[in-house]
XYZ file of C-alpha atoms in Angstrom:
677
model
C 0.025 -0.006 0.024
C 1.514 3.371 -1.073
C 0.211 6.265 0.900
C 0.577 10.065 0.241
C -0.381 12.524 2.966
C -0.580 16.130 2.382
C -0.836 19.208 4.738
C -1.268 21.446 1.729
C -0.988 25.292 1.577
C -1.501 27.743 -1.354
C 2.077 28.278 -2.669
C 1.323 29.899 -5.908
C 3.732 32.632 -7.061
C 4.126 34.097 -3.496
C 5.657 33.768 -0.123
C 3.968 33.205 3.090
C 4.387 31.824 6.753
C 4.140 28.109 6.075
C 4.739 25.412 8.793
C 6.246 21.898 8.525
C 3.559 19.100 7.990
C 3.656 17.883 11.531
C -0.054 16.971 11.590
C 0.103 14.395 8.768
C 3.525 13.371 10.110
C 1.912 12.060 13.193
C -0.802 10.457 11.154
C 1.710 8.682 8.974
C 4.126 7.757 11.660
C 1.309 6.004 13.654
C -0.149 4.222 10.565
C 3.191 2.914 9.731
C 3.806 1.603 13.147
C 0.490 -0.127 13.403
C 0.521 -1.561 9.757
C 4.188 -2.512 9.125
C 3.273 -3.938 5.706
C 2.730 -0.526 4.317
C 4.962 -0.074 1.321
C 5.515 3.649 1.406
C 4.237 6.837 3.129
C 5.234 10.182 1.646
C 4.430 13.608 3.166
C 3.747 16.823 1.140
C 3.346 20.488 1.701
C 3.416 22.084 -1.694
C 0.427 21.076 -3.770
C 2.295 21.341 -7.204
C 4.827 18.584 -5.900
C 1.932 16.407 -4.716
C -0.012 16.623 -7.987
C 3.129 15.556 -9.949
C 3.814 12.795 -7.598
C 0.281 11.429 -7.839
C 0.613 11.492 -11.588
C 3.906 9.687 -11.765
C 3.501 7.187 -8.854
C -0.300 6.495 -8.528
C -0.720 6.059 -4.740
C -3.399 3.719 -3.379
C -4.341 6.239 -0.535
C -4.421 10.050 -0.594
C -5.026 11.605 2.830
C -5.337 15.356 3.071
C -5.507 17.627 6.214
C -8.588 19.910 5.724
C -8.788 23.422 7.049
C -10.658 26.739 5.865
C -7.576 27.802 4.050
C -7.263 24.632 1.819
C -10.593 22.940 1.332
C -10.985 23.640 -2.264
C -7.361 22.971 -2.976
C -7.639 19.511 -1.320
C -10.751 18.672 -3.406
C -8.882 19.666 -6.576
C -5.976 17.232 -5.548
C -8.464 14.486 -4.740
C -10.196 14.925 -8.011
C -6.774 14.663 -9.824
C -5.980 11.493 -7.753
C -9.349 9.866 -8.689
C -8.770 10.732 -12.349
C -5.383 8.972 -12.367
C -6.704 6.060 -10.292
C -10.370 5.705 -9.751
C -9.788 3.052 -7.136
C -7.637 5.397 -4.953
C -8.902 5.948 -1.436
C -9.192 9.694 -0.873
C -9.453 10.786 2.762
C -9.980 14.133 4.429
C -9.425 15.010 8.166
C -9.132 17.882 10.579
C -11.201 20.208 12.557
C -13.788 20.749 9.923
C -15.518 17.730 11.601
C -15.681 17.216 15.352
C -18.314 15.674 17.663
C -20.306 18.828 17.086
C -21.042 18.160 13.355
C -19.784 14.549 12.811
C -23.344 13.364 12.021
C -25.397 12.165 9.047
C -26.492 15.896 8.097
C -22.896 17.125 8.255
C -21.561 14.276 6.277
C -24.205 14.646 3.625
C -23.422 18.303 3.244
C -19.671 17.685 3.103
C -19.762 14.799 0.608
C -22.424 16.531 -1.640
C -20.092 19.320 -1.904
C -16.914 17.368 -2.272
C -17.811 14.073 -3.741
C -14.198 13.126 -4.662
C -13.611 12.300 -0.977
C -14.428 8.783 0.032
C -14.097 9.299 3.708
C -13.352 11.835 6.428
C -11.595 11.289 9.808
C -12.981 13.381 12.632
C -11.665 14.324 15.999
C -8.103 13.076 16.874
C -6.810 11.456 13.623
C -4.285 8.692 14.213
C -6.590 5.914 15.446
C -9.366 6.583 12.979
C -7.082 6.892 10.012
C -5.346 3.636 10.976
C -8.584 1.790 11.306
C -9.596 3.068 7.868
C -6.399 1.762 6.346
C -6.863 -1.617 8.067
C -10.339 -1.840 6.532
C -9.113 -0.810 3.195
C -6.244 -3.538 3.464
C -8.735 -6.202 4.450
C -10.980 -5.404 1.625
C -8.002 -5.938 -0.659
C -8.033 -2.264 -1.448
C -11.485 -2.438 -3.035
C -13.372 0.721 -2.220
C -16.854 -0.960 -2.546
C -16.138 -3.314 0.338
C -15.191 -0.726 2.926
C -18.377 1.157 2.513
C -20.600 -1.490 4.064
C -19.810 -0.841 7.619
C -19.423 2.185 9.759
C -15.860 2.752 10.940
C -15.030 4.160 14.219
C -14.018 8.011 13.936
C -14.872 7.813 10.224
C -17.399 9.396 8.013
C -17.854 7.346 4.923
C -19.132 8.434 1.506
C -21.171 5.561 0.051
C -23.133 7.775 -2.305
C -23.856 11.144 -0.887
C -26.021 12.352 -3.761
C -28.433 9.678 -2.962
C -28.311 10.301 0.754
C -26.126 7.297 1.614
C -23.375 8.018 4.167
C -22.110 6.275 7.237
C -21.078 7.757 10.500
C -18.746 5.914 12.712
C -18.817 6.292 16.524
C -16.397 8.746 18.003
C -13.130 7.067 19.217
C -11.493 7.568 22.621
C -8.330 9.701 22.068
C -4.845 8.139 22.602
C -3.858 8.402 26.309
C -0.108 7.818 25.894
C 0.927 10.202 23.079
C 4.401 8.534 22.912
C 2.582 5.543 21.125
C 2.845 7.918 18.140
C 6.380 7.778 16.850
C 7.970 11.177 16.327
C 7.984 12.242 12.589
C 11.085 14.372 13.482
C 13.160 11.724 15.218
C 12.292 8.958 12.631
C 13.382 11.272 9.759
C 9.899 11.635 8.086
C 10.204 15.513 8.123
C 13.895 15.918 7.276
C 13.431 16.899 3.674
C 11.207 19.955 4.887
C 14.348 21.451 6.650
C 15.560 22.243 3.042
C 12.854 24.728 2.730
C 11.905 28.034 4.637
C 9.255 26.266 6.608
C 8.606 27.122 10.345
C 8.789 23.954 12.527
C 6.049 23.004 15.096
C 6.245 20.953 18.099
C 3.354 19.752 20.221
C 4.112 18.852 23.876
C 0.524 18.166 25.030
C -3.061 17.660 23.651
C -6.529 18.892 24.511
C -7.890 22.158 25.905
C -9.800 22.284 29.176
C -11.847 25.248 27.873
C -14.621 25.040 25.471
C -14.914 28.493 23.791
C -17.828 28.207 21.351
C -15.808 29.798 18.471
C -12.896 27.282 18.692
C -12.591 23.530 17.943
C -9.524 23.054 19.969
C -9.826 19.904 22.170
C -13.317 18.865 20.985
C -13.473 14.950 21.287
C -11.055 14.762 24.085
C -11.685 15.025 27.838
C -8.253 14.947 29.714
C -5.053 16.478 28.938
C -2.467 13.920 27.400
C 1.340 14.698 26.882
C 4.235 13.520 25.065
C 7.123 12.631 27.373
C 9.641 15.328 28.407
C 12.544 13.185 27.076
C 10.899 13.126 23.599
C 10.147 16.809 23.552
C 13.693 17.670 24.448
C 15.066 15.280 21.728
C 12.670 16.887 19.076
C 13.768 20.443 20.245
C 17.473 19.489 19.891
C 16.868 17.728 16.562
C 15.004 20.673 15.050
C 17.443 23.450 16.238
C 20.485 21.638 14.814
C 18.847 21.449 11.453
C 16.742 24.622 10.905
C 18.717 27.413 9.160
C 16.070 29.033 6.890
C 13.672 30.285 9.442
C 13.843 31.843 12.912
C 10.330 30.798 14.217
C 9.181 27.777 15.921
C 5.429 27.186 16.871
C 4.317 25.439 19.978
C 1.027 23.781 19.044
C -0.238 23.407 22.619
C -3.608 25.140 23.324
C -2.315 26.398 26.664
C 1.463 26.594 26.934
C 2.513 26.788 30.741
C -0.544 24.863 31.904
C 1.861 22.136 33.211
C 4.725 22.601 35.706
C 7.171 21.053 33.346
C 6.580 23.658 30.629
C 9.166 25.721 32.297
C 11.724 23.066 31.614
C 10.686 22.928 27.863
C 11.063 26.700 27.760
C 14.535 26.494 29.350
C 15.314 23.909 26.605
C 14.163 26.189 23.787
C 16.356 29.018 25.098
C 19.301 26.959 25.581
C 19.067 25.828 21.951
C 18.642 29.561 20.916
C 21.901 30.317 22.609
C 23.664 27.158 21.429
C 22.548 27.044 17.811
C 20.888 30.421 17.089
C 17.635 28.755 16.758
C 14.783 29.415 17.690
C 14.928 33.290 17.713
C 11.190 33.693 17.965
C 8.753 31.280 19.930
C 5.069 31.485 19.009
C 2.904 30.439 21.827
C -0.757 30.171 22.869
C -0.488 30.999 26.574
C -2.137 29.281 29.445
C -5.281 31.141 30.603
C -5.538 30.271 34.361
C -2.111 30.078 35.957
C 0.018 33.222 36.108
C 2.503 31.799 38.410
C 3.358 29.111 35.832
C 3.158 31.649 32.942
C 5.709 33.690 34.850
C 8.108 30.815 35.304
C 7.884 29.849 31.743
C 8.248 33.356 30.336
C 11.383 33.924 32.610
C 12.772 30.872 30.925
C 12.043 32.023 27.408
C 13.301 35.485 27.965
C 13.324 37.702 24.906
C 12.497 34.927 22.384
C 8.697 35.001 23.110
C 6.064 37.611 23.779
C 3.586 37.467 26.738
C 0.170 37.056 25.346
C -3.260 37.039 27.053
C -5.936 36.638 24.304
C -9.106 38.194 25.916
C -11.432 38.248 22.955
C -13.867 40.472 24.904
C -14.342 41.999 28.316
C -18.150 42.064 28.178
C -19.752 39.775 30.712
C -22.683 38.765 28.568
C -20.379 38.015 25.689
C -18.004 36.016 27.887
C -21.143 34.014 29.064
C -22.415 33.507 25.583
C -19.135 32.054 24.315
C -18.427 29.969 27.496
C -15.163 31.710 28.227
C -13.454 32.879 31.421
C -10.655 35.302 31.102
C -7.509 35.447 33.287
C -7.838 38.683 35.372
C -5.815 41.509 33.800
C -4.170 42.232 37.166
C -2.730 38.743 37.206
C -1.389 39.247 33.580
C 0.239 42.597 34.578
C 1.650 41.095 37.560
C 3.646 38.541 35.317
C 4.761 41.388 33.036
C 5.917 43.541 36.049
C 7.826 40.539 37.626
C 9.580 39.904 34.212
C 10.532 43.549 33.847
C 11.954 43.541 37.430
C 13.980 40.469 36.419
C 15.543 42.479 33.703
C 13.534 40.982 30.741
C 11.862 43.979 29.098
C 8.578 42.384 27.835
C 5.484 43.890 26.824
C 1.909 42.414 26.651
C 0.086 41.541 23.466
C -3.613 40.583 23.336
C -6.351 39.836 20.995
C -10.047 40.829 20.652
C -12.664 39.541 18.305
C -15.275 41.807 16.740
C -18.761 40.361 16.098
C -19.025 37.992 19.035
C -22.581 37.420 20.577
C -23.876 40.161 22.970
C -20.960 42.521 22.110
C -21.823 46.206 21.348
C -19.971 48.837 19.715
C -19.143 50.517 22.918
C -18.070 47.544 24.776
C -15.694 46.489 21.972
C -14.165 50.075 21.816
C -13.954 50.035 25.742
C -12.106 46.634 25.537
C -9.513 48.221 23.296
C -9.104 51.066 25.622
C -8.664 48.724 28.625
C -5.821 46.863 26.886
C -4.199 50.150 25.636
C -4.208 51.531 29.150
C -2.001 48.561 30.036
C 0.328 49.366 27.047
C -0.594 46.079 25.279
C -0.141 45.464 21.733
C -3.717 45.107 20.707
C -4.642 42.793 17.723
C -8.338 43.007 16.620
C -9.989 40.177 14.353
C -13.325 39.869 12.756
C -15.303 36.804 13.800
C -15.508 34.173 11.222
C -17.561 31.047 11.733
C -15.592 27.824 11.646
C -17.082 24.438 10.811
C -16.854 21.998 13.778
C -17.418 24.659 16.414
C -20.364 25.097 18.618
C -20.760 28.717 17.137
C -21.394 27.087 13.705
C -24.455 25.386 14.836
C -27.798 26.435 13.226
C -29.451 27.403 16.458
C -26.501 29.581 17.545
C -26.452 31.316 14.282
C -30.038 31.998 14.301
C -29.857 33.424 17.817
C -26.945 35.814 17.457
C -26.011 36.446 13.944
C -28.205 38.363 11.359
C -25.849 38.531 8.390
C -22.626 36.868 7.207
C -20.508 37.276 4.151
C -17.733 35.624 2.342
C -14.187 36.922 1.885
C -11.088 35.590 0.283
C -8.783 33.804 2.734
C -5.475 35.529 2.891
C -2.897 33.664 0.645
C -5.276 31.082 -0.273
C -5.588 31.061 -3.968
C -3.716 30.075 -7.185
C -3.573 27.899 -10.236
C -2.659 24.413 -9.953
C -2.712 21.902 -12.978
C -4.414 24.603 -14.875
C -7.129 25.336 -12.605
C -7.837 28.451 -10.484
C -8.653 27.538 -6.952
C -9.704 29.896 -4.046
C -10.594 29.551 -0.506
C -13.123 31.614 1.495
C -13.950 32.632 5.134
C -17.435 33.194 6.356
C -17.283 36.347 8.235
C -19.895 37.821 10.594
C -21.194 41.235 9.242
C -24.140 41.910 11.588
C -25.284 40.624 14.972
C -28.299 40.834 17.286
C -26.513 43.707 19.143
C -24.263 45.296 16.572
C -25.573 46.863 13.374
C -23.782 46.191 10.042
C -22.602 49.823 9.842
C -21.109 49.657 13.441
C -19.084 46.601 12.528
C -18.134 48.111 9.328
C -16.803 51.383 11.118
C -14.402 49.042 13.230
C -12.841 47.719 9.921
C -11.261 51.144 9.673
C -10.644 51.711 13.358
C -8.945 48.466 13.698
C -6.723 49.374 10.787
C -5.597 52.637 12.432
C -5.119 50.998 15.794
C -2.911 48.255 14.271
C -0.904 50.626 12.209
C -0.376 53.346 15.041
C -0.583 51.279 18.295
C -0.570 47.650 17.791
C 2.440 47.473 15.439
C 3.921 50.419 17.328
C 4.689 52.611 14.124
C 3.128 55.730 15.847
C 3.243 54.522 19.442
C 5.205 57.554 20.770
C 3.043 59.935 18.928
C 0.035 58.483 20.558
C 1.597 58.473 23.978
C 2.062 62.212 23.694
C -1.625 62.671 23.573
C -2.313 60.073 26.170
C -0.293 62.185 28.491
C -2.590 65.054 27.517
C -5.766 63.120 28.348
C -6.573 62.113 24.694
C -7.030 58.346 24.662
C -5.469 56.418 21.578
C -8.635 54.574 20.920
C -10.514 57.989 20.802
C -7.780 59.356 18.825
C -8.166 56.487 16.239
C -11.882 57.145 15.977
C -11.070 60.815 15.190
C -8.568 59.734 12.481
C -11.326 57.494 11.089
C -13.892 60.364 10.833
C -11.262 62.751 9.373
C -10.228 60.288 6.867
C -13.877 59.981 5.486
C -13.897 63.833 4.997
C -10.362 64.284 3.680
C -9.999 65.359 0.052
C -6.288 64.674 -0.270
C -4.207 61.673 -0.600
C -5.206 60.110 2.768
C -8.764 60.509 1.737
C -7.975 58.616 -1.543
C -6.442 55.859 0.553
C -9.548 55.633 2.614
C -11.618 55.197 -0.446
C -9.388 52.588 -1.794
C -9.653 50.805 1.460
C -13.557 51.040 1.194
C -13.526 49.540 -2.203
C -11.351 46.586 -1.078
C -13.616 46.312 2.040
C -16.475 45.743 -0.304
C -14.945 42.458 -1.428
C -15.318 41.000 2.007
C -19.045 40.300 1.939
C -19.907 38.139 -1.017
C -23.258 36.379 -0.619
C -21.886 33.104 -1.348
C -18.464 31.186 -1.986
C -19.497 30.913 -5.605
C -19.878 34.668 -6.029
C -16.377 35.146 -4.478
C -14.995 32.567 -6.862
C -16.737 34.247 -9.830
C -15.375 37.672 -9.016
C -11.681 36.651 -8.377
C -11.616 34.258 -11.444
C -11.928 37.381 -13.625
C -8.609 38.592 -15.336
C -8.254 41.877 -13.694
C -8.969 40.888 -10.174
C -6.905 37.893 -10.534
C -3.916 39.986 -11.674
C -4.151 41.744 -8.386
C -3.642 38.559 -6.675
C -0.830 37.532 -8.941
C 1.075 40.770 -8.273
C 0.688 40.438 -4.495
C -1.269 43.901 -4.201
C -4.154 42.413 -2.453
C -4.204 40.669 0.927
C -5.154 41.308 4.569
C -6.289 44.904 4.391
C -4.892 46.110 7.603
C -1.431 44.980 6.710
C -1.785 46.066 2.929
C -2.840 49.526 3.761
C -0.558 50.032 6.661
C 2.520 49.278 4.439
C 0.991 51.387 1.665
C 1.148 54.371 4.079
C 4.573 53.658 5.598
C 6.174 52.809 2.135
C 4.561 55.199 -0.188
C 2.657 57.911 1.733
C 4.401 58.427 4.992
C 4.714 62.222 4.528
C 1.152 62.501 3.484
C -0.151 60.735 6.547
C 2.194 62.856 8.686
C 0.765 66.031 7.235
C -2.679 64.706 7.644
C -2.067 64.026 11.337
C -0.650 67.508 11.845
C -3.833 69.015 10.515
C -5.837 66.745 12.911
C -3.692 67.586 15.824
C -4.561 71.295 15.492
C -8.145 70.504 15.390
C -7.956 68.266 18.334
C -6.002 70.926 20.350
C -9.081 73.077 19.900
C -11.679 70.313 20.400
C -10.121 69.094 23.709
C -8.860 72.508 24.861
C -5.334 71.409 25.216
C -2.858 73.851 26.682
C 0.399 74.965 25.172
C -0.719 74.907 21.509
C 2.444 75.951 19.922
C 4.757 73.635 21.948
C 2.397 70.448 21.386
C 2.428 71.275 17.635
C 6.288 71.281 17.610
C 6.601 68.284 19.800
C 4.282 66.308 17.485
C 6.359 67.325 14.447
C 9.510 66.011 16.175
C 8.015 62.929 17.421
C 6.521 62.069 14.032
C 10.005 62.449 12.568
C 11.397 60.361 15.327
C 8.837 57.547 14.785
C 9.680 57.477 11.174
C 13.242 57.281 11.788
C 12.790 54.362 14.333
C 11.492 52.142 11.459
C 14.066 49.698 10.084
C 14.475 50.416 6.369
C 15.352 48.355 3.477
C 17.569 49.502 0.328
C 16.128 49.313 -3.238
C 17.651 45.865 -3.515
C 15.916 44.705 -0.315
C 19.085 44.829 1.880
C 18.887 46.077 5.371
C 20.105 49.670 6.080
C 22.104 48.975 9.271
C 22.326 52.484 10.629
C 21.590 56.123 10.150
C 21.831 59.498 12.174
C 19.258 62.223 12.645
C 19.046 65.244 15.085
C 16.244 66.558 16.994
C 15.129 69.643 19.079
C 13.852 67.593 22.074
C 15.504 64.725 23.879
C 12.839 62.167 22.853
C 14.848 59.186 23.907
C 14.967 60.527 27.593
C 11.197 61.130 27.422
C 10.648 57.347 26.282
C 13.187 56.104 28.965
C 11.233 57.751 31.621
C 7.828 56.102 30.476
C 6.749 59.291 28.617
C 7.034 61.697 31.649
C 5.591 64.943 30.441
C 8.219 67.110 32.138
C 10.987 65.503 30.000
C 9.523 66.834 26.856
C 8.510 70.278 28.071
C 11.641 72.204 26.982
C 13.700 72.299 23.902
C 17.468 71.435 24.353
C 20.014 74.205 24.045
C 21.264 72.589 20.861
C 20.104 69.808 18.745
C 20.576 66.294 19.985
C 22.077 63.693 17.383
C 20.833 60.138 17.629
C 22.175 57.083 15.893
C 19.592 54.472 14.791
C 21.296 51.076 14.339
C 20.481 47.314 14.158
C 22.402 45.192 16.787
C 24.087 42.187 15.414
C 21.720 39.639 16.783
C 18.724 41.428 15.341
C 20.357 41.854 12.025
C 21.059 38.205 11.790
C 17.454 37.442 12.643
C 16.080 39.948 10.048
C 18.449 38.639 7.332
C 17.179 35.233 7.781
C 13.610 36.325 7.588
C 14.421 38.403 4.510
C 15.692 35.244 2.861
C 12.462 33.524 3.666
C 10.053 36.290 2.640
C 11.818 38.403 -0.061
C 9.657 38.889 -3.070
C 9.064 41.090 -6.056
C 6.684 43.223 -4.102
C 7.942 45.378 -1.360
C 4.579 45.683 0.384
C 4.119 41.963 0.392
C 7.613 41.299 1.719
C 7.040 43.637 4.719
C 3.559 42.165 5.370
C 5.177 38.699 5.567
C 8.182 39.895 7.608
C 5.996 41.090 10.293
C 3.653 38.105 10.726
C 4.135 35.944 13.852
C 6.772 38.519 14.950
C 7.256 40.745 17.896
C 6.460 44.361 16.674
C 9.764 45.522 18.401
C 11.920 43.436 16.078
C 11.332 45.971 13.208
C 12.618 49.085 14.882
C 16.280 50.410 15.203
C 17.860 50.595 18.675
C 18.697 54.271 19.449
C 21.660 55.945 21.201
C 22.947 59.447 21.459
C 25.925 60.200 19.357
């Protein structure tokens, strides 16, 4: 039996943050252990490579990990496999199906839409996929034979168009995760170190929380874990071989939930010092034990950010989504302790717009609360994920009045001559937020991300925070001023509006019809379209920085009058200097996309001293007797990391290059260090 397994991503003519196929590595390693007579198992990440391999080698089984970002791509690959070999067993798997929707109605809907799939593995995949393979083997690889009985953990497509599907009973999850051979240590993932793919490690499975918008942990009851010895071996193995990226992703739902996680963190940092990898550790932090989070964060030091994803602060919303947040004072206690220990760390947090019971004001207040703590705030629009409780019909009817389809970022391309697109179903109106209210935040979020979340105008906003004007209110003022502006910034606002209109197609088919046309498709080919916040932030930073600064200065004068701020002339001069300083702070690239290592500029105010004293107003009151010269420079360790990332994400499109550089990265990595000359 020859088995091809794919964790496919859209790789067509662009760069992105792609990860190693650890998921199908687990599936393949376990299957090979349990069925030793398997002739061959091959893993794939790039669809073009998998398609060619299918044509050349005619596998007996094609298994594909299904997510919202590759559904249609997987279906296309499965159709190609069926055309080459009608008797090939085509299998999907992944969080599209969980105990929430692994039923006859869900199976009929999926197999009617994607008839090229013979089966789908739901919940934890290793056991179910292996049972399916054993049934296929026992039927002498005859598809007709395996359709006559329901297999545990499997949805089977007998003939969905005639309403004939089989639903297997959910399987108990594996208790001892070391029963799954490591796809790193057995060499299955070795070839992927030759590409700029971010490695992932999983140290435990399940999630004790059941947020209704998330599928993580459904189908499991208790936390299970890989042995510490195995995790250490994997980290060492990865660190010795990973030279084309700086990031590693920890796939645990709640890292720092276990006492031993501080030991894992220490091992990661040890490898960082020993091998130079990893330089960035991406983590989903534990939500309930600040003491453990503190210990783990101290071990990771500067190679990870402290995160506390709140999603909402509104009590009615948290109740509706079955979520309990870690108290903010506990989070800030962790940050305070880390800073005392000499690790200058800041907080990042996430909020979701469009959740049940949320209102315009409660969402704005949530942003304010996080900003008051100095947190890097990332806002997301709620999209409804198959397999989650929130996707159920009764929940939809109760909370959501309107949804629309938008193109999933980096999820499109031409494969084997066919255009393929993936969509996200996004909430546009709820029972407590009107459509125009949600739409207004599309712009406010962009401004907050540009100026505060990614820190590009952080010092500028801190000046007004010290004067009593909240950054979130400032963002709302900018939004209203943009709508009225008849200059370049007004043009950018209207361009943003036109692109935002492409985020609420009535159906996925309507989305496909639009993007398939020549002119829209050329935008995708060129890299000019993508996540709007990132695209338009870098449009301003790269092409219209002076226009935006001029726009801000006009707004500043209006706000001085509106809020009756004192010292009109000095505030205006300070704003001009701080805007120049914020622009100088941003790491720049030359025309040939090389790092500009250092530069010098002079200023009328000692802005650096003001920053170092946490923006104490008195340190910015007076001009210096003579101009202060600052050197903006990149330390060697940061330079090495950035050069590695440039090698990973350099493209023909400068905007696209910067967008990908900054994904899964601490905002502070993209600013020069500063010292007085």
